[in-house]
Coordinates of C-alpha atoms in Angstrom, one line a residue:
Chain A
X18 CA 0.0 0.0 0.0
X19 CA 2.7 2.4 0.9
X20 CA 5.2 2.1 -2.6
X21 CA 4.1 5.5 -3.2
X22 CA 6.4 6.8 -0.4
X23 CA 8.9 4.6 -0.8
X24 CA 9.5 5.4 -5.0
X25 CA 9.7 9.1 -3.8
X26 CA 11.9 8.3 -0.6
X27 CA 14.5 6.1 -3.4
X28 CA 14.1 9.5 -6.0
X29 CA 14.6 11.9 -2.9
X30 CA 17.9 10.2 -1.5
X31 CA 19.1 9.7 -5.1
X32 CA 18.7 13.6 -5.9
X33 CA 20.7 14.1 -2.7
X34 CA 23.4 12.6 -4.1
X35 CA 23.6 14.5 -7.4
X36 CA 23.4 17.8 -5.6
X37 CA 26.4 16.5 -3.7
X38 CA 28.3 15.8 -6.9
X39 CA 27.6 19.2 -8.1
X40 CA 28.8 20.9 -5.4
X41 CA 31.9 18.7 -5.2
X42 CA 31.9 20.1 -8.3
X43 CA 31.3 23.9 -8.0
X44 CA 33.9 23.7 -5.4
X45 CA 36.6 22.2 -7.3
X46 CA 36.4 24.4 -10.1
X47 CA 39.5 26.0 -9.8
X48 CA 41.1 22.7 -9.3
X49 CA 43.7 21.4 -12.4
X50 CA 42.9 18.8 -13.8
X51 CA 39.7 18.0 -12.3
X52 CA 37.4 16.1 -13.8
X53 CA 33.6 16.9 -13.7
X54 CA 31.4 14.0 -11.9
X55 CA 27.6 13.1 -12.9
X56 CA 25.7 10.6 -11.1
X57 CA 23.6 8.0 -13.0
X58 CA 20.4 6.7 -12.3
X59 CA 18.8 3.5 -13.4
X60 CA 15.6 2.6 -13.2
X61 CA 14.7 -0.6 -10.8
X62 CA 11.7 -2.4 -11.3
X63 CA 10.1 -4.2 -8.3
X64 CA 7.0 -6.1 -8.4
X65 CA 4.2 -4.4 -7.1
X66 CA 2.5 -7.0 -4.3
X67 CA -1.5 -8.4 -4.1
X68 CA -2.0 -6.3 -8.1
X69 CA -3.3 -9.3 -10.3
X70 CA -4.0 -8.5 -14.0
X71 CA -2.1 -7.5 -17.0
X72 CA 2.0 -8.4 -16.1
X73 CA 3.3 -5.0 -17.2
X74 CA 0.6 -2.8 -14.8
X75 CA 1.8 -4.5 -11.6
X76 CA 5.3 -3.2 -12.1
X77 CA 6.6 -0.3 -10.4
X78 CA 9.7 1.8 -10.7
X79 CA 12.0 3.0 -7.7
X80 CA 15.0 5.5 -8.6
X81 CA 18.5 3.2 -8.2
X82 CA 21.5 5.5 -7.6
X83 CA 23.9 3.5 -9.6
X84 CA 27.8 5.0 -10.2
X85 CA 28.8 8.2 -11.3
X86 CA 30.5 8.9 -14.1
X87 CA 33.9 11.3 -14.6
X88 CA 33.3 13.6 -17.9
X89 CA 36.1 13.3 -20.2
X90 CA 36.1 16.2 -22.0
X91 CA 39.8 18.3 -21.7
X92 CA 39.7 21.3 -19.3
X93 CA 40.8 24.5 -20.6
X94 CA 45.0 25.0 -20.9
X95 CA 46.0 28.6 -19.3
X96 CA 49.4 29.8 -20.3
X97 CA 51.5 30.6 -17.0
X98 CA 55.3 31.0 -17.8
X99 CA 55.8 28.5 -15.7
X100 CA 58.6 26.5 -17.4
X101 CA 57.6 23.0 -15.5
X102 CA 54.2 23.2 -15.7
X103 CA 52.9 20.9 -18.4
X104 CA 49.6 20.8 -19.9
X105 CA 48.9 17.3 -22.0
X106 CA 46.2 18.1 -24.9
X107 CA 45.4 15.0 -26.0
X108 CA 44.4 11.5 -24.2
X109 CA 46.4 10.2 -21.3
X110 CA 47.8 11.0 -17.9
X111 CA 51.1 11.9 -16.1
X112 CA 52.5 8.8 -14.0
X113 CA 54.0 9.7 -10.5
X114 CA 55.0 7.6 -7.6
X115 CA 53.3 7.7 -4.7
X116 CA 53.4 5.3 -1.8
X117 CA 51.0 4.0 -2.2
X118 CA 52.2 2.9 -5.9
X119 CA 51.6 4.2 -9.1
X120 CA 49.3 6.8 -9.4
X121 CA 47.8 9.4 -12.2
X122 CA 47.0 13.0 -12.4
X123 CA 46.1 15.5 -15.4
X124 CA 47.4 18.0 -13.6
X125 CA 50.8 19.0 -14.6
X126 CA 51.5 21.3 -12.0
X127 CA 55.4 20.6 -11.2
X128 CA 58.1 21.9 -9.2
X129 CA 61.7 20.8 -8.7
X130 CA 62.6 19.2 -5.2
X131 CA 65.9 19.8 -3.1
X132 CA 67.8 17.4 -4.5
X133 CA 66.2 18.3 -8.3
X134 CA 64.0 15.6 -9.0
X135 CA 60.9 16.6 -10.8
X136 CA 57.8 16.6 -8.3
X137 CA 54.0 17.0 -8.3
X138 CA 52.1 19.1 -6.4
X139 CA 51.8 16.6 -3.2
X140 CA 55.6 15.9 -3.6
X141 CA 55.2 12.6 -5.8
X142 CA 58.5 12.1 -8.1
X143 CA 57.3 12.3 -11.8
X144 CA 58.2 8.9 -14.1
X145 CA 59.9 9.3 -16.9
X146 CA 59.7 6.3 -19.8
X147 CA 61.2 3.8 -18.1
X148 CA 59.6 4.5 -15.3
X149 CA 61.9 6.3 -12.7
X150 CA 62.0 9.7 -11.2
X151 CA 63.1 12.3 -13.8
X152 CA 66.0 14.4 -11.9
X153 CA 67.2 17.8 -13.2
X154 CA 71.1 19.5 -11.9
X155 CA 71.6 22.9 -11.0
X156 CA 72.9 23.5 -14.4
X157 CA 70.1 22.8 -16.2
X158 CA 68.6 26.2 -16.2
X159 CA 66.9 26.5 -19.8
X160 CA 65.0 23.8 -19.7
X161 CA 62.8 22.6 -22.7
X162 CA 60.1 20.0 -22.8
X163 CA 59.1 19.1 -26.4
X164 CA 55.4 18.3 -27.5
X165 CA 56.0 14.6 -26.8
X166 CA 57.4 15.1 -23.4
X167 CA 60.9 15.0 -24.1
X168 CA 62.6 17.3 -21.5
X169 CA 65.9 19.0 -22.3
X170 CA 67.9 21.5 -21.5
X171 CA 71.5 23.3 -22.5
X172 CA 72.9 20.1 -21.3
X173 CA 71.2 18.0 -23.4
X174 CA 68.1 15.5 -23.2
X175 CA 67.3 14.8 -19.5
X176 CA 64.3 11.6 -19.8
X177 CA 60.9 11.9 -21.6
X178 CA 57.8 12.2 -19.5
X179 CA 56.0 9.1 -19.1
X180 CA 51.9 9.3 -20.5
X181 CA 49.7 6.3 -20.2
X182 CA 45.9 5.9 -20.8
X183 CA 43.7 3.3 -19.8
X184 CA 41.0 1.2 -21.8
X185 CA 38.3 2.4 -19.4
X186 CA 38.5 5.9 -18.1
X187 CA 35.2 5.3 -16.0
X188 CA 36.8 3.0 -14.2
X189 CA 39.3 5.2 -12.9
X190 CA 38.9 6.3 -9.2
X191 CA 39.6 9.1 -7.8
X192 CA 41.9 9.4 -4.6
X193 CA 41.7 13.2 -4.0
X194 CA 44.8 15.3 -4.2
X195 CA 44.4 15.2 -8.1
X196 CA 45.6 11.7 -8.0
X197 CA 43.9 9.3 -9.6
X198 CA 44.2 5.0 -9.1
X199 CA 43.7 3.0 -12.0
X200 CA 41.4 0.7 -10.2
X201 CA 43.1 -2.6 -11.1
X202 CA 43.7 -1.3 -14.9
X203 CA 46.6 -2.0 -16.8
X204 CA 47.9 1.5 -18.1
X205 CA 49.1 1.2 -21.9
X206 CA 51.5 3.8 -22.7
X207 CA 50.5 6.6 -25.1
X208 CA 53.0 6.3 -28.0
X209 CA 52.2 9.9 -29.6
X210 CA 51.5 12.4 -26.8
X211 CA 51.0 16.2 -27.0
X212 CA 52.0 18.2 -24.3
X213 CA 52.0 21.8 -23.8
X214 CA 55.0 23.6 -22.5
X215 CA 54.1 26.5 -19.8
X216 CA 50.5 26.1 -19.5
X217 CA 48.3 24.6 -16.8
X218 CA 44.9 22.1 -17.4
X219 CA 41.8 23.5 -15.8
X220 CA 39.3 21.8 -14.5
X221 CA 36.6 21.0 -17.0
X222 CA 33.5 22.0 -14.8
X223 CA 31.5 24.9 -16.8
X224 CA 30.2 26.5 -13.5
X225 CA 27.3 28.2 -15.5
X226 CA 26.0 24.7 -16.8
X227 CA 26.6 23.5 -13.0
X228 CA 24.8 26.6 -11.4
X229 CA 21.7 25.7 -13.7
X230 CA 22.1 21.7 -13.1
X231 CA 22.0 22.8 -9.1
X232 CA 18.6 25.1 -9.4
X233 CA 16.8 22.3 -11.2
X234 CA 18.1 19.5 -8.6
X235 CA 16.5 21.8 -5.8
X236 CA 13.2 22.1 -8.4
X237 CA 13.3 18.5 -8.2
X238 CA 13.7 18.1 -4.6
X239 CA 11.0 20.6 -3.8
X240 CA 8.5 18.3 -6.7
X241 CA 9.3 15.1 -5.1
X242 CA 9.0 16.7 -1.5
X243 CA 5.8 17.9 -2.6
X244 CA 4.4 15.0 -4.0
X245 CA 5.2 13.2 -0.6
X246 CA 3.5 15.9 1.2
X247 CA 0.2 15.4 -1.2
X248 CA 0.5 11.2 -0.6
X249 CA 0.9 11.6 2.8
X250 CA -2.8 14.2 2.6
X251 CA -4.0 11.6 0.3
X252 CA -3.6 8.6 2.9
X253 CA -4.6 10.6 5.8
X254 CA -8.0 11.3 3.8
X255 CA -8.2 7.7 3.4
X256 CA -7.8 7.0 7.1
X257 CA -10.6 9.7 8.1
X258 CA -13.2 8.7 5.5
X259 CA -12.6 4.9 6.8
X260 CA -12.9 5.9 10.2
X261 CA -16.5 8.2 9.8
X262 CA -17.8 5.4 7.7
X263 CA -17.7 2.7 10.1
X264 CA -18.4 5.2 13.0
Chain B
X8 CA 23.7 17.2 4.2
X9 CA 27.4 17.0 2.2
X10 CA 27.0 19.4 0.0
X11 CA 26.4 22.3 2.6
X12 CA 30.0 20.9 3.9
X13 CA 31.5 20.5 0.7
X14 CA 30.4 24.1 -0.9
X15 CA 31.7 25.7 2.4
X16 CA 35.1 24.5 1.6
X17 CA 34.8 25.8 -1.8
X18 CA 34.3 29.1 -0.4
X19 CA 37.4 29.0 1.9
X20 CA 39.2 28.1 -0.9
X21 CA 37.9 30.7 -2.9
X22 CA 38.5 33.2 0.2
X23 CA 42.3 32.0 0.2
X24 CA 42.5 33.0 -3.5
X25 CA 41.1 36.5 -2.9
X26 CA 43.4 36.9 -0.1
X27 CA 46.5 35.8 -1.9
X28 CA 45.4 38.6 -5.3
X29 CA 44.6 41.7 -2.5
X30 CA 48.6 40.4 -1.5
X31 CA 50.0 40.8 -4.9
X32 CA 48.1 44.0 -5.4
X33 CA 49.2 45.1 -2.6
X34 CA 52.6 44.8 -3.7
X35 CA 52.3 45.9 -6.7
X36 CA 55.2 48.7 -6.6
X37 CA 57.3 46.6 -4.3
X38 CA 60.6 46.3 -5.4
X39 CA 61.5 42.6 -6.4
X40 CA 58.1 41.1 -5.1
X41 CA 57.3 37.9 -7.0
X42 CA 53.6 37.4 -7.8
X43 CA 51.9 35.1 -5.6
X44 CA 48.8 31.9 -6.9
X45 CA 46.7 29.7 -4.5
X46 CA 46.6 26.8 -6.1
X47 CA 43.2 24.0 -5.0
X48 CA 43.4 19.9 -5.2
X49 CA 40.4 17.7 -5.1
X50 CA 39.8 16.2 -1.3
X51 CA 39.6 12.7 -0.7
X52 CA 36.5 10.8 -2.3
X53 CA 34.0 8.6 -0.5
X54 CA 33.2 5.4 -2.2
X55 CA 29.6 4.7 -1.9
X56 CA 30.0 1.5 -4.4
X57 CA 33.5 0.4 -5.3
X58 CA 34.3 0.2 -9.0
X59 CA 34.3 -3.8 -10.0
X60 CA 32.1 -4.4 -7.0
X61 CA 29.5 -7.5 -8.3
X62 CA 26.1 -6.0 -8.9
X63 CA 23.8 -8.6 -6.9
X64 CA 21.4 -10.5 -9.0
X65 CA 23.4 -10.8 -12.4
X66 CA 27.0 -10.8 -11.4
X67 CA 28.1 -8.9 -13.8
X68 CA 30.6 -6.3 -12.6
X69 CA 29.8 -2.5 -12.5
X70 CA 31.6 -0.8 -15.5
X71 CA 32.0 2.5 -13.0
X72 CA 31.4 3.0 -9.0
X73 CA 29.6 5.4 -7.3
X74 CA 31.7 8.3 -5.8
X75 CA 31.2 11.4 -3.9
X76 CA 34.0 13.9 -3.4
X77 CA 34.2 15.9 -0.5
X78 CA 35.2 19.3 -1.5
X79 CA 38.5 20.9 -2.1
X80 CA 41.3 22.3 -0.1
X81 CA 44.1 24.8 -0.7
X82 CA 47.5 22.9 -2.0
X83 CA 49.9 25.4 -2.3
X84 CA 50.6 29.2 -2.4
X85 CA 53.2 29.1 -5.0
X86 CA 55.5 32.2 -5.9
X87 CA 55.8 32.4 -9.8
X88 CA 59.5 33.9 -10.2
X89 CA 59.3 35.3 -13.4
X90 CA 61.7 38.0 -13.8
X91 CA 60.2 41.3 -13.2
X92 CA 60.6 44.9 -15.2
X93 CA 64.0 46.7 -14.8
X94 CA 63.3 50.3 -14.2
X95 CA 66.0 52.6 -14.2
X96 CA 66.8 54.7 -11.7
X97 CA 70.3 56.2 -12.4
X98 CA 71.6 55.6 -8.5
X99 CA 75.2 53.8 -9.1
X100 CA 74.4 51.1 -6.2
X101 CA 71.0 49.9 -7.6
X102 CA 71.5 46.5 -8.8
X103 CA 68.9 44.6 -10.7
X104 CA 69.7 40.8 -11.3
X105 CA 68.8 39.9 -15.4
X106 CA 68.1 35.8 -15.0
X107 CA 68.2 34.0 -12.0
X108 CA 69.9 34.7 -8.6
X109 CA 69.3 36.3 -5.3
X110 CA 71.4 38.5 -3.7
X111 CA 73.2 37.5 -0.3
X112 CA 72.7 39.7 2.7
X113 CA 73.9 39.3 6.2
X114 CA 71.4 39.7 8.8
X115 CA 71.8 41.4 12.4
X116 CA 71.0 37.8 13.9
X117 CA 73.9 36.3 11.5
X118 CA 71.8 34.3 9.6
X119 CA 71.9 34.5 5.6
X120 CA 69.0 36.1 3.4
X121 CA 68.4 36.5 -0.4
X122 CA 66.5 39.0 -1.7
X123 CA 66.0 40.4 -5.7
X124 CA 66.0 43.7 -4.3
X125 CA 69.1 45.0 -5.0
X126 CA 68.4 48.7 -3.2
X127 CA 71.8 48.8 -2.3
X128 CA 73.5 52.2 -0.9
X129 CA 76.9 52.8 1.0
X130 CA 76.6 52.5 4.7
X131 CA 79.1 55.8 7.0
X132 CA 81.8 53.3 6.6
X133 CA 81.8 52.8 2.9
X134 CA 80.3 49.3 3.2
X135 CA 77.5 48.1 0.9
X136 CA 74.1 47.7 2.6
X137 CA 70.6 47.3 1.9
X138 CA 68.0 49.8 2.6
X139 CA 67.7 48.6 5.9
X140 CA 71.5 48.6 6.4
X141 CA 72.1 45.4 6.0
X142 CA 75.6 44.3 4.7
X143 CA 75.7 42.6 1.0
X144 CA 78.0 39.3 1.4
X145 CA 80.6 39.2 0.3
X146 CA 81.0 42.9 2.2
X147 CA 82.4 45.3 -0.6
X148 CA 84.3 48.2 1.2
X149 CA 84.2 51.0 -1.4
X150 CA 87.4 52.8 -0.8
X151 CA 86.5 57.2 0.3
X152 CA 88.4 58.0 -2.3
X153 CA 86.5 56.5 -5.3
X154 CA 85.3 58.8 -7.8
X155 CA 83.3 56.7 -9.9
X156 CA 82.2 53.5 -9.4
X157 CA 80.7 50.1 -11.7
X158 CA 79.9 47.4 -11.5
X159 CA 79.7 45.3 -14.5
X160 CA 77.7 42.6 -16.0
X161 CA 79.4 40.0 -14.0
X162 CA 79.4 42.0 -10.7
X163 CA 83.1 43.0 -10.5
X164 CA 82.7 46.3 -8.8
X165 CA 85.7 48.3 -10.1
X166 CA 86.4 52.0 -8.2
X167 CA 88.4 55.0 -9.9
X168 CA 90.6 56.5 -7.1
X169 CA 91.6 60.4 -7.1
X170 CA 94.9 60.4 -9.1
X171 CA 94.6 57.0 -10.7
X172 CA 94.1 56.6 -14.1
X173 CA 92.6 52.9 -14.3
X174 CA 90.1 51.6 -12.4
X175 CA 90.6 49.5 -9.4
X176 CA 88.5 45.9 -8.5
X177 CA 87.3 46.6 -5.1
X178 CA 84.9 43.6 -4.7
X179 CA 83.2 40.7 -6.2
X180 CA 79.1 40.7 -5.7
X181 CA 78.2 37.1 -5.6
X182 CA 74.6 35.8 -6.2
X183 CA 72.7 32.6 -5.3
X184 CA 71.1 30.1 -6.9
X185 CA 68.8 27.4 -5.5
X186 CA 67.6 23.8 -7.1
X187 CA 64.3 24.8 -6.1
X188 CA 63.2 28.6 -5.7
X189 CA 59.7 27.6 -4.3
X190 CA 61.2 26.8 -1.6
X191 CA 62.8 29.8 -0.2
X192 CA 60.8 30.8 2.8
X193 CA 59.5 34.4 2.5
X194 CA 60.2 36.3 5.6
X195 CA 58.7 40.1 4.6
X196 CA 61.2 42.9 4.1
X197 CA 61.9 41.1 0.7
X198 CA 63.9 38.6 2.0
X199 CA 64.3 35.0 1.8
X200 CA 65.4 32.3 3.9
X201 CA 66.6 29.0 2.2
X202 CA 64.8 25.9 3.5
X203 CA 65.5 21.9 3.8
X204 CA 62.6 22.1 0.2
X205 CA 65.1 24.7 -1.6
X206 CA 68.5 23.0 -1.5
X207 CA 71.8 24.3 -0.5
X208 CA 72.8 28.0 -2.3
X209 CA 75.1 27.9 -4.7
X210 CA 76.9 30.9 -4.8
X211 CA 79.5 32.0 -7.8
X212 CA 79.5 35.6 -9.8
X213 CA 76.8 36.6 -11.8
X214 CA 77.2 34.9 -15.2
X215 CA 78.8 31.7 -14.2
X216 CA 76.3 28.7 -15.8
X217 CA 73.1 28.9 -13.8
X218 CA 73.4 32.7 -12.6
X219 CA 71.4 35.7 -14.2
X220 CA 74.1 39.1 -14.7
X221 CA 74.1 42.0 -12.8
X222 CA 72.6 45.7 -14.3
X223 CA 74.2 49.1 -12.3
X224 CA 71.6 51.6 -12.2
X225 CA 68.7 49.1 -12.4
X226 CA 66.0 47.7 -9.7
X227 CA 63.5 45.1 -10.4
X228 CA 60.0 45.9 -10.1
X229 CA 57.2 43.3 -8.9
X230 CA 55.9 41.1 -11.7
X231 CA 52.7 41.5 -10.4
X232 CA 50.2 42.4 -13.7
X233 CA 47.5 44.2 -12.8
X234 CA 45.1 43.2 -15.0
X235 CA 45.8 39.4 -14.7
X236 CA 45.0 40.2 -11.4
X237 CA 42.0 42.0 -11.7
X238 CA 40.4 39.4 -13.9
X239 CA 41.4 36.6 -11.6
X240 CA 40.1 38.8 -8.2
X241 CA 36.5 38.7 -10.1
X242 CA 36.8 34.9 -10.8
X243 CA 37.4 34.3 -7.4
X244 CA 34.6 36.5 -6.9
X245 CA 32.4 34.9 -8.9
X246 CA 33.1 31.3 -7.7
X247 CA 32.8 32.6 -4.1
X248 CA 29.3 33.6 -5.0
X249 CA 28.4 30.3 -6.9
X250 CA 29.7 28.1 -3.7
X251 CA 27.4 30.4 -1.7
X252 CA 24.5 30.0 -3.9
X253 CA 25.0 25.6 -3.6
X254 CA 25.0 26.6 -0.2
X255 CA 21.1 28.4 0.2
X256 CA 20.3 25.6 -2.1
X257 CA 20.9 23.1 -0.1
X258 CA 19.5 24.9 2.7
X259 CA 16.5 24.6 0.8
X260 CA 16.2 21.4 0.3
X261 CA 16.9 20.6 3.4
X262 CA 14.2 23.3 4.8
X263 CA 11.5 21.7 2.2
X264 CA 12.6 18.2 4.0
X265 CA 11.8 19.6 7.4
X266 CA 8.5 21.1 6.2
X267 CA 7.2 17.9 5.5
X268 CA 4.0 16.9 7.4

């Protein structure tokens, strides 16, 4: 009797969760290399109990909150004279090593350590090719890196910036810090990369499109709300005209 | 209620951003002031359903899980040493460095600071100082009797003396280079501290591999750009306002939840 509530309760938890993934997303909008989130929702069909009659009419529908899912689309490149801050323009990720293992960020935001190994922004070593930290000397002052990662300087060629991608970017997760785990993926290496010398990835979030997508999640709220508020008027109804008939 | 927690720390990071813009403005005319970014990373995620859990009934496993990321948080404040405008200003001690390089200067507790601020001037005693009277290592006497002073490209500071025809080297200005210039540790007064993160100095005359050269009559102004900084200040601005508006939105939902009869 009471799957009225319970569709709306399933449709009212779910649209709590995408207003939580946009504002994880508003918030990070200023973050490199951050990838926009969406939720998705399927649609799970229960059998409806005591309806006999045609099979399809004694379905009903609850909201299922299934995954998310990372938009792909590249984030805008800014220029900012930094000279070790790469931007990658095409597919793939950066490789540094964390220690918790091998981990992947778009964001390629670097800085030199003491000792002149090339770090990320948490102090992660950047991998070069073969897969060890790329290291820089105090002499390498002009340094260069190519549009396929190769990084030289005066002194001559110094490694070649490691980019992998994976078969299944939705499979990816997310570890904060702009790392990203390749959730039991093999990466395969990118054989052609384009990189981008002095500039910075955004994010890709388009705050407008994420201001709207946050109004009509509220709209939503407030329907399904609303409709819980009439079934709940609708049942009481029920209960009083019961209750004076038999009285 | 996440969101109300997670668009709260979008507007402290938006606040550090406006904070670290009014800095650089501020400093706009300060002499060897490096421009200033806040820079954000994503905060940890909470996995609601793990990628490649099993979904129940079929087995099959999910092609993506279900995640929620908790907001955002301020990674770094990072200095952006790009070499600012030399403007000329005819005194014979100002020193502006072309390239990289700091300056070495003695400090009253005997500590070493760099600095790009090459405000130099003679102290009673004929030692070079900074504007605060600090002496310039390695100390440069500059003899009473000089008439004319330079100081070339790579910081040989040669002195004519009364009744001498050639010059006379008096000193040798040395600068310092670091692996990594972030971190220096910025202590006001334009001065820098080097830090466990920024190496050992390496010190050696201007020009030497590595080391910018030295310009008499120059000092280097901030590279702060004003209108860079104006566009970001209303970005920030703006985001601010969008993190607040998730904020009364959520507020609404959740006041339309407790509305409920």
């Amino acid at each position: 009797m009471d799957s009225p509530g319970y569709i709306v309760l399933s449709r009212l938890s779910a649209q709590m969760r995408a207003s939580q993934l946009t504002a994880n997303n508003l918030a990070n909008a200023d973050t490199p290399g951050y990838r926009a989130s969406r939720p998705i929702f399927a649609e799970h069909v229960e059998r409806q109990g005591r309806v006999h009659g045609p099979l399809g009419s004694a379905n009903v529908g609850y909201t299922w909150d299934r995954a998310s899912w990372r938009e792909t689309q590249p984030g805008a490149i800014n220029q900012t004279g930094n000279p070790l801050d790469v931007a990658i323009s095409g597919p793939g990720f950066f490789v540094v090593e964390t220690p918790r293992g091998e981990r992947y960020t778009r964001a390629g935001r670097f800085a030199l350590g003491a000792d002149g190994q090339l770090l990320d922004q948490t102090g992660a070593p950047v991998l070069n090719t073969d897969s060890r930290p790329i290291a820089l000397s105090a002499n390498d002052t002009r340094i260069e890196i190519r549009g396929d990662g190769t990084i030289r300087s005066e002194n001559g060629v110094l490694g070649r910036l490691r980019i992998v991608r994976f078969a299944d970017e939705q499979a990816l997760l997310a570890e904060g810090d702009r790392h990203i785990s390749a959730g039991g993926q093999a990466p395969e290496e990118v054989a052609r990369p384009q990189v981008v010398q002095g500039a910075v990835e955004g994010s890709n979030v388009q705050s407008v499109l994420e201001m709207t997508r946050m109004m009509s999640e509220l709209r939503e709220f407030q329907f399904a709300t609303q409709f819980l508020e009439r079934e709940g008027e609708r049942q009481q109804s029920a209960v009083e005209r019961l209750l004076r008939r038999r009285s | 209620m996440r969101s109300l927690a997670i668009a709260a720390t979008g507007m402290l990071a938006q606040q550090t951003n406006v904070e670290v813009i009014s800095n650089n403005l501020a400093n706009m005319a300060t002499t060897g002031y490096k421009r200033r970014r806040a820079e954000f990373q994503d905060l940890i995620y909470q996995n609601l359903r793990r990628v490649g859990s099993q979904s129940s009934d079929t087995g099959s496993l999910l092609p993506s899980g279900a995640q929620v990321g908790l907001g955002v948080r301020t990674a770094a404040i990072y200095r952006i040493s790009e070499q600012g405008n030399l403007q000329q200003t005819e005194n014979r001690f100002d020193l502006a460095i072309r390239g990289n390089g700091y300056f070495q200067i003695q400090m009253p507790s005997g500590e070493i600071a760099y600095t790009r601020d090459g405000t130099f001037a003679l102290s009673p005693e004929g030692v070079l100082v900074t504007a605060e009277g600090f002496v310039v290592q390695p100390g440069i006497t500059i003899p009473a009797a000089a008439r004319d002073v330079t100081i070339n490209a790579s910081g040989e500071v040669m002195a004519r003396l009364d009744a001498q025809v050639a010059p006379q080297n008096v000193g040798q200005i040395q600068t310092a280079i670091f692996a990594n210039e972030g971190g220096l540790e910025a202590i006001g007064d334009n001065l820098f501290l080097a830090t466990p993160g920024s190496g050992q100095p390496q010190a050696a005359a201007p020009g030497q591999p590595g080391h910018g050269t030295v310009m008499q009559g120059f000092v280097e102004t901030s590279n702060v750009n004003t209108v860079q900084e104006i566009t970001s200040l209303i970005t920030a601005q703006r985001a601010y306002e969008m993190n607040s508006r998730v904020i009364s939105a959520s507020d609404e939902m959740l006041s339309t939840l407790t509305r409920l009869r």
